[in-house]
Short mmCIF file of N, CA, C and O in Angstrom, two decimals:
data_model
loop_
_atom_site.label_atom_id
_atom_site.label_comp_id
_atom_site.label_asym_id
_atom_site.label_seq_id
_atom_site.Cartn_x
_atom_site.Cartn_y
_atom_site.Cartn_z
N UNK A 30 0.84 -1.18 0.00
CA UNK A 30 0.00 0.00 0.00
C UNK A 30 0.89 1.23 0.00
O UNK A 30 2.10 1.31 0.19
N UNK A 31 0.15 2.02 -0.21
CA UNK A 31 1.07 3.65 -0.61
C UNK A 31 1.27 3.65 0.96
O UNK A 31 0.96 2.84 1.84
N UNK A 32 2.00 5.02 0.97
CA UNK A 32 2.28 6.05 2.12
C UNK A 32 1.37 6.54 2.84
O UNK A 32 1.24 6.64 4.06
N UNK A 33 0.37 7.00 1.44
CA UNK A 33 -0.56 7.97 1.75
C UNK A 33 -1.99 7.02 2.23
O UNK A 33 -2.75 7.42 3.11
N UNK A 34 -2.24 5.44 1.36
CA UNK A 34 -3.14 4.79 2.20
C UNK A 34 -2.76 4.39 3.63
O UNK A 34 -3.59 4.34 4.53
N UNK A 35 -1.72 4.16 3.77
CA UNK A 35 -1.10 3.74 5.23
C UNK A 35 -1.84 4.69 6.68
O UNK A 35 -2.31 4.36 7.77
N UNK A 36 -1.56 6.28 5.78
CA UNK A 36 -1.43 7.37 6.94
C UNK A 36 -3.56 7.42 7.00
O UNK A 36 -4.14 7.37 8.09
N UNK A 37 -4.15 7.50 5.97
CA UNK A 37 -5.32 7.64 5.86
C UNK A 37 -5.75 6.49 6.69
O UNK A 37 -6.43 6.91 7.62
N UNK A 38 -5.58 4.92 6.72
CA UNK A 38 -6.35 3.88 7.59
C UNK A 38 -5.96 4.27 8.66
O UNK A 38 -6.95 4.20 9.39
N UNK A 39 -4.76 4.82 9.48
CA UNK A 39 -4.37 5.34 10.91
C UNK A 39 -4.97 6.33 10.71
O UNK A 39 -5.26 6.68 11.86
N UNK A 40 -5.41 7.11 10.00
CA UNK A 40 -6.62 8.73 11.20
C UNK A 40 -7.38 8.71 10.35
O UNK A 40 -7.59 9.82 9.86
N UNK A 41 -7.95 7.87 9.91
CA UNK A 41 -9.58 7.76 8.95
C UNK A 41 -10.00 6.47 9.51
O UNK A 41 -10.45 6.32 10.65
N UNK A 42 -9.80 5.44 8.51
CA UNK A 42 -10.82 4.21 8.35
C UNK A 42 -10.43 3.41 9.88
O UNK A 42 -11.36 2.75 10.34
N UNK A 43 -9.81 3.42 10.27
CA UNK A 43 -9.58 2.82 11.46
C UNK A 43 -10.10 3.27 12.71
O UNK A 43 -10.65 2.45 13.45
N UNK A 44 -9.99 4.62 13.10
CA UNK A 44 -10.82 5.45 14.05
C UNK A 44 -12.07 5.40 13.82
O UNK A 44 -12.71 5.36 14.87
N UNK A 45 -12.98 5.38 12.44
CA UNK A 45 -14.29 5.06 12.19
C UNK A 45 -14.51 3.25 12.10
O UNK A 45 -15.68 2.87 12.06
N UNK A 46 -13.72 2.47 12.07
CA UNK A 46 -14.18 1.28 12.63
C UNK A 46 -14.25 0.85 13.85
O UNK A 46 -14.91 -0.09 14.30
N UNK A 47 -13.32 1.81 14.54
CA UNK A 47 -13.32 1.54 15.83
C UNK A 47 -14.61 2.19 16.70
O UNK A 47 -14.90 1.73 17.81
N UNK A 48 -15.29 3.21 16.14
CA UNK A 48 -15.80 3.79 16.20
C UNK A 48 -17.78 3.09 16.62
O UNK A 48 -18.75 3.34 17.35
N UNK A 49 -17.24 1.99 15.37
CA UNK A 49 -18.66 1.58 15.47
C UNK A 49 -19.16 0.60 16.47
O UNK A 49 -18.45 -0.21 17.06
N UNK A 50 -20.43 0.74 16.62
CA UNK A 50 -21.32 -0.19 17.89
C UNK A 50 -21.17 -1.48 16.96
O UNK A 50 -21.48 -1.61 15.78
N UNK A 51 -20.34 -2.78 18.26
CA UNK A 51 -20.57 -4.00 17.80
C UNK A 51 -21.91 -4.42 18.44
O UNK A 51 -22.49 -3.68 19.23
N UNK A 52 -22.46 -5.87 18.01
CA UNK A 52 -23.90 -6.37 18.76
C UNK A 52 -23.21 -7.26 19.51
O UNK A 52 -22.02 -7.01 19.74
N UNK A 53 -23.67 -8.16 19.89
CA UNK A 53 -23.31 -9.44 20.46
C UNK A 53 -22.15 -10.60 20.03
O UNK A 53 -21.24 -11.12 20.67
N UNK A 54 -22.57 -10.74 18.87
CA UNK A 54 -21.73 -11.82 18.01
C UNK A 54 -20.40 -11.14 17.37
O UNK A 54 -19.41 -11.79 17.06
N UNK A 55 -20.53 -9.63 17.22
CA UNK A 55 -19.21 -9.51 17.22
C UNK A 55 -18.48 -9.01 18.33
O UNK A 55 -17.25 -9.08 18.21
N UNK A 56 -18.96 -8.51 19.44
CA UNK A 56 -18.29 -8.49 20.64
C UNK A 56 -17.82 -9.98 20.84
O UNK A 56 -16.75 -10.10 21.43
N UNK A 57 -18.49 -11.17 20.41
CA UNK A 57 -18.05 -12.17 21.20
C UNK A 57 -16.62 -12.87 20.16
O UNK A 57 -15.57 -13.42 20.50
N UNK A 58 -17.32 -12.46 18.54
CA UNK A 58 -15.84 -13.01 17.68
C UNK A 58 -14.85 -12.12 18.16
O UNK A 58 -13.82 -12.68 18.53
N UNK A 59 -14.86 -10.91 18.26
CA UNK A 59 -13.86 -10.10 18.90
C UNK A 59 -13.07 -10.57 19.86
O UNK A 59 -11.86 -10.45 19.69
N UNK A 60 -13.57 -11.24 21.10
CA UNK A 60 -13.40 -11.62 22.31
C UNK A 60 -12.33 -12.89 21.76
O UNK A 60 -11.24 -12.96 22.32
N UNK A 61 -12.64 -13.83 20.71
CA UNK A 61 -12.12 -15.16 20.58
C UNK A 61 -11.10 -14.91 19.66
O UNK A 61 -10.30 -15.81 19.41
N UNK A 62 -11.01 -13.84 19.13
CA UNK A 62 -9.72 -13.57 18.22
C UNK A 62 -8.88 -12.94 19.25
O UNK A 62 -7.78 -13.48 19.14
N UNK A 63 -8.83 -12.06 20.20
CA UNK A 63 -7.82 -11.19 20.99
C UNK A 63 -7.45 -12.70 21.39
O UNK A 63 -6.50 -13.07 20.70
N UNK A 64 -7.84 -13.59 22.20
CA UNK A 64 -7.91 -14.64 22.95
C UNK A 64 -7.38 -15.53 22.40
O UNK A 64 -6.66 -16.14 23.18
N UNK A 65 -7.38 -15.94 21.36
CA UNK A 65 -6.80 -17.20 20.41
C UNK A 65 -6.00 -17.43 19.56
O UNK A 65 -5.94 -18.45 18.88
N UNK A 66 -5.03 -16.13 19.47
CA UNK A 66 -4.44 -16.41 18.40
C UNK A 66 -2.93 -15.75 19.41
O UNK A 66 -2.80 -15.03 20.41
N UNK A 67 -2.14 -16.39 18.59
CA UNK A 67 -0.49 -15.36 19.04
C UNK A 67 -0.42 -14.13 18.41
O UNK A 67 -1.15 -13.75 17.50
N UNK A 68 0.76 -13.33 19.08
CA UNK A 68 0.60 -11.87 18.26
C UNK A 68 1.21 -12.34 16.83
O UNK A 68 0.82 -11.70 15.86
N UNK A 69 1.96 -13.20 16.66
CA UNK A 69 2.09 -13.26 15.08
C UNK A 69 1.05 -13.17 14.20
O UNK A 69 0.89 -12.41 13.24
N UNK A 70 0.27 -14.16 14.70
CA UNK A 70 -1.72 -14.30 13.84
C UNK A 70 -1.98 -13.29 13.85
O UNK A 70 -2.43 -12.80 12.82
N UNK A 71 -1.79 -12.40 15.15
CA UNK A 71 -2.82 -11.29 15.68
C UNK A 71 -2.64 -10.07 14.51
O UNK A 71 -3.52 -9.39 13.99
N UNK A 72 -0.87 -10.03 14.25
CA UNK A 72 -0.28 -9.15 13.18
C UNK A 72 -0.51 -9.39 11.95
O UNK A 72 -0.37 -8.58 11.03
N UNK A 73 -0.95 -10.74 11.84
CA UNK A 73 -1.23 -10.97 10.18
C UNK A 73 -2.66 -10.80 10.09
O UNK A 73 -2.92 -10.30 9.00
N UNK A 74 -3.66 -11.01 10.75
CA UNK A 74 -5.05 -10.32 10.87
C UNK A 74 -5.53 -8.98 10.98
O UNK A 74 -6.68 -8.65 10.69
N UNK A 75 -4.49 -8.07 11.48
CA UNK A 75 -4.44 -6.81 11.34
C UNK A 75 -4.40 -6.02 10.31
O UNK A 75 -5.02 -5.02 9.94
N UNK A 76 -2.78 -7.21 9.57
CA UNK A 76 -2.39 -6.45 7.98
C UNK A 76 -3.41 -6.87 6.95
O UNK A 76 -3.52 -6.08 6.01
N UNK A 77 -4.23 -8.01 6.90
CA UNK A 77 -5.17 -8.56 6.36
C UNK A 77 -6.23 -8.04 6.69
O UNK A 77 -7.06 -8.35 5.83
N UNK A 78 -7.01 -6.96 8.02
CA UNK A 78 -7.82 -6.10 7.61
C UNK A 78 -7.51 -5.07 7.40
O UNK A 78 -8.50 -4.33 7.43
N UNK A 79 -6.39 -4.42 7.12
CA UNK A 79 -5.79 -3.02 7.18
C UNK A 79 -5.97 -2.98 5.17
O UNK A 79 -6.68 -2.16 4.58
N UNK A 80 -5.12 -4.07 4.47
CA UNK A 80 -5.85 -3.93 3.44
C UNK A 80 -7.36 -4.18 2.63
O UNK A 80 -7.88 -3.59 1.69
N UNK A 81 -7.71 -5.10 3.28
CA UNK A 81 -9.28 -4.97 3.20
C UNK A 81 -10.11 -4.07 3.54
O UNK A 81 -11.24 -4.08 3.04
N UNK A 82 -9.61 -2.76 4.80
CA UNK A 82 -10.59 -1.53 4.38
C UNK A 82 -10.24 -0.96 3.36
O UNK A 82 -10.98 -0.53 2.47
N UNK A 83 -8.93 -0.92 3.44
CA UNK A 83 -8.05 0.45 2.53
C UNK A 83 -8.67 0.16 0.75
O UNK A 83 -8.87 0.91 -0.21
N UNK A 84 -8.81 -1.35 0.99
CA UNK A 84 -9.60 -1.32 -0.48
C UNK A 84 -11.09 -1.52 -1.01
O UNK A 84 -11.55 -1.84 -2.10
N UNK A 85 -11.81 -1.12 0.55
CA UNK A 85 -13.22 -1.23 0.39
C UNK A 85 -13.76 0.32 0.25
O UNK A 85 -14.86 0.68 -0.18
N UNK A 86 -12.52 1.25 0.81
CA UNK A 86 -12.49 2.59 0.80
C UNK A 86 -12.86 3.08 -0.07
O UNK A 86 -13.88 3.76 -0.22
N UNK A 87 -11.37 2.51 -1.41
CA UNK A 87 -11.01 3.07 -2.59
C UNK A 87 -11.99 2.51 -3.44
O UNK A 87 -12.27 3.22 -4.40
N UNK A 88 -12.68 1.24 -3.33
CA UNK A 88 -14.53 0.99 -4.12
C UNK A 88 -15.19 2.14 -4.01
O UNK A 88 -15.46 2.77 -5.03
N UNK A 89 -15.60 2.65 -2.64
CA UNK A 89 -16.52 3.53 -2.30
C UNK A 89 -15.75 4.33 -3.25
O UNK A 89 -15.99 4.21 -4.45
N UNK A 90 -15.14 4.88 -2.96
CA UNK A 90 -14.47 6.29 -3.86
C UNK A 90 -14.83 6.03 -5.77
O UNK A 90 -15.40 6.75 -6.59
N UNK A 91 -14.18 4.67 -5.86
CA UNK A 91 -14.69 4.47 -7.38
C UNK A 91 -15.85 4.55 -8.14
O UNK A 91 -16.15 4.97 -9.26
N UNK A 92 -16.65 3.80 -6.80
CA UNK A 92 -18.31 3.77 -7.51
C UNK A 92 -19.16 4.66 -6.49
O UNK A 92 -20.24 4.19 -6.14
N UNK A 93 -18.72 6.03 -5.91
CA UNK A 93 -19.34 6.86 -6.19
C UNK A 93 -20.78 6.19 -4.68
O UNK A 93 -22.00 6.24 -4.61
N UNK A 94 -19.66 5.65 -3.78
CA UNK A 94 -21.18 4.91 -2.85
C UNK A 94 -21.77 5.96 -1.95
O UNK A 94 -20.76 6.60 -1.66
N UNK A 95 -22.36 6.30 -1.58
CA UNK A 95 -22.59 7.58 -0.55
C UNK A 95 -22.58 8.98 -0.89
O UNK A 95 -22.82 9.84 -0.04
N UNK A 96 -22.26 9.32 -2.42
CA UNK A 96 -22.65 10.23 -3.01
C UNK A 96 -23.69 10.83 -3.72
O UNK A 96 -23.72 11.88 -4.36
N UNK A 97 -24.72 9.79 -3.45
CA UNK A 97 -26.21 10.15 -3.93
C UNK A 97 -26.33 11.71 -3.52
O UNK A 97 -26.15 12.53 -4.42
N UNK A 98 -26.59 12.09 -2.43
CA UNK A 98 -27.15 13.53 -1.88
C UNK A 98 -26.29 14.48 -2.19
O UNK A 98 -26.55 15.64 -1.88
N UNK A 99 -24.96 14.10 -2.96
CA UNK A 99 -24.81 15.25 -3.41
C UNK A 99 -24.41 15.51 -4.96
O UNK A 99 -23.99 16.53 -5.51
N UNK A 100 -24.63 14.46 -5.37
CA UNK A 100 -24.90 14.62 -6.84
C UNK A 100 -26.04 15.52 -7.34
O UNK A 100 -26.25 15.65 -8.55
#
């Protein structure tokens, strides 16, 4: 990933995932991943969602998702 996606998932997409209300079932997968894995896993699950927002981002950006109201 660029520089510039790197710095954007640290003070964008990451503060707004963290951001959001889990329900139950993901408080509890939450709970079994901190819990079950070594920090090696823990680091490769991190970098494995770090690019999976960074490129669910750059969709939104492509196709224009959430820009209805101001088109």
């Amino acid at each position: 990933m660029s520089d510039f996606m790197c710095w954007l998932y640290d003070h964008y997409i990451h503060p707004y995932l963290q951001s959001q209300p889990m329900d139950d079932g993901d408080t509890f997968r939450r709970s079994l991943l901190d819990s079950g894995v070594t920090p090696e896993q823990r680091a490769d699950v991190e970098a494995v969602l770090r690019c999976c927002a960074c490129q669910s981002f750059l969709l939104g950006l492509r196709t224009g998702t959430g820009l209805g109201g101001m088109l």
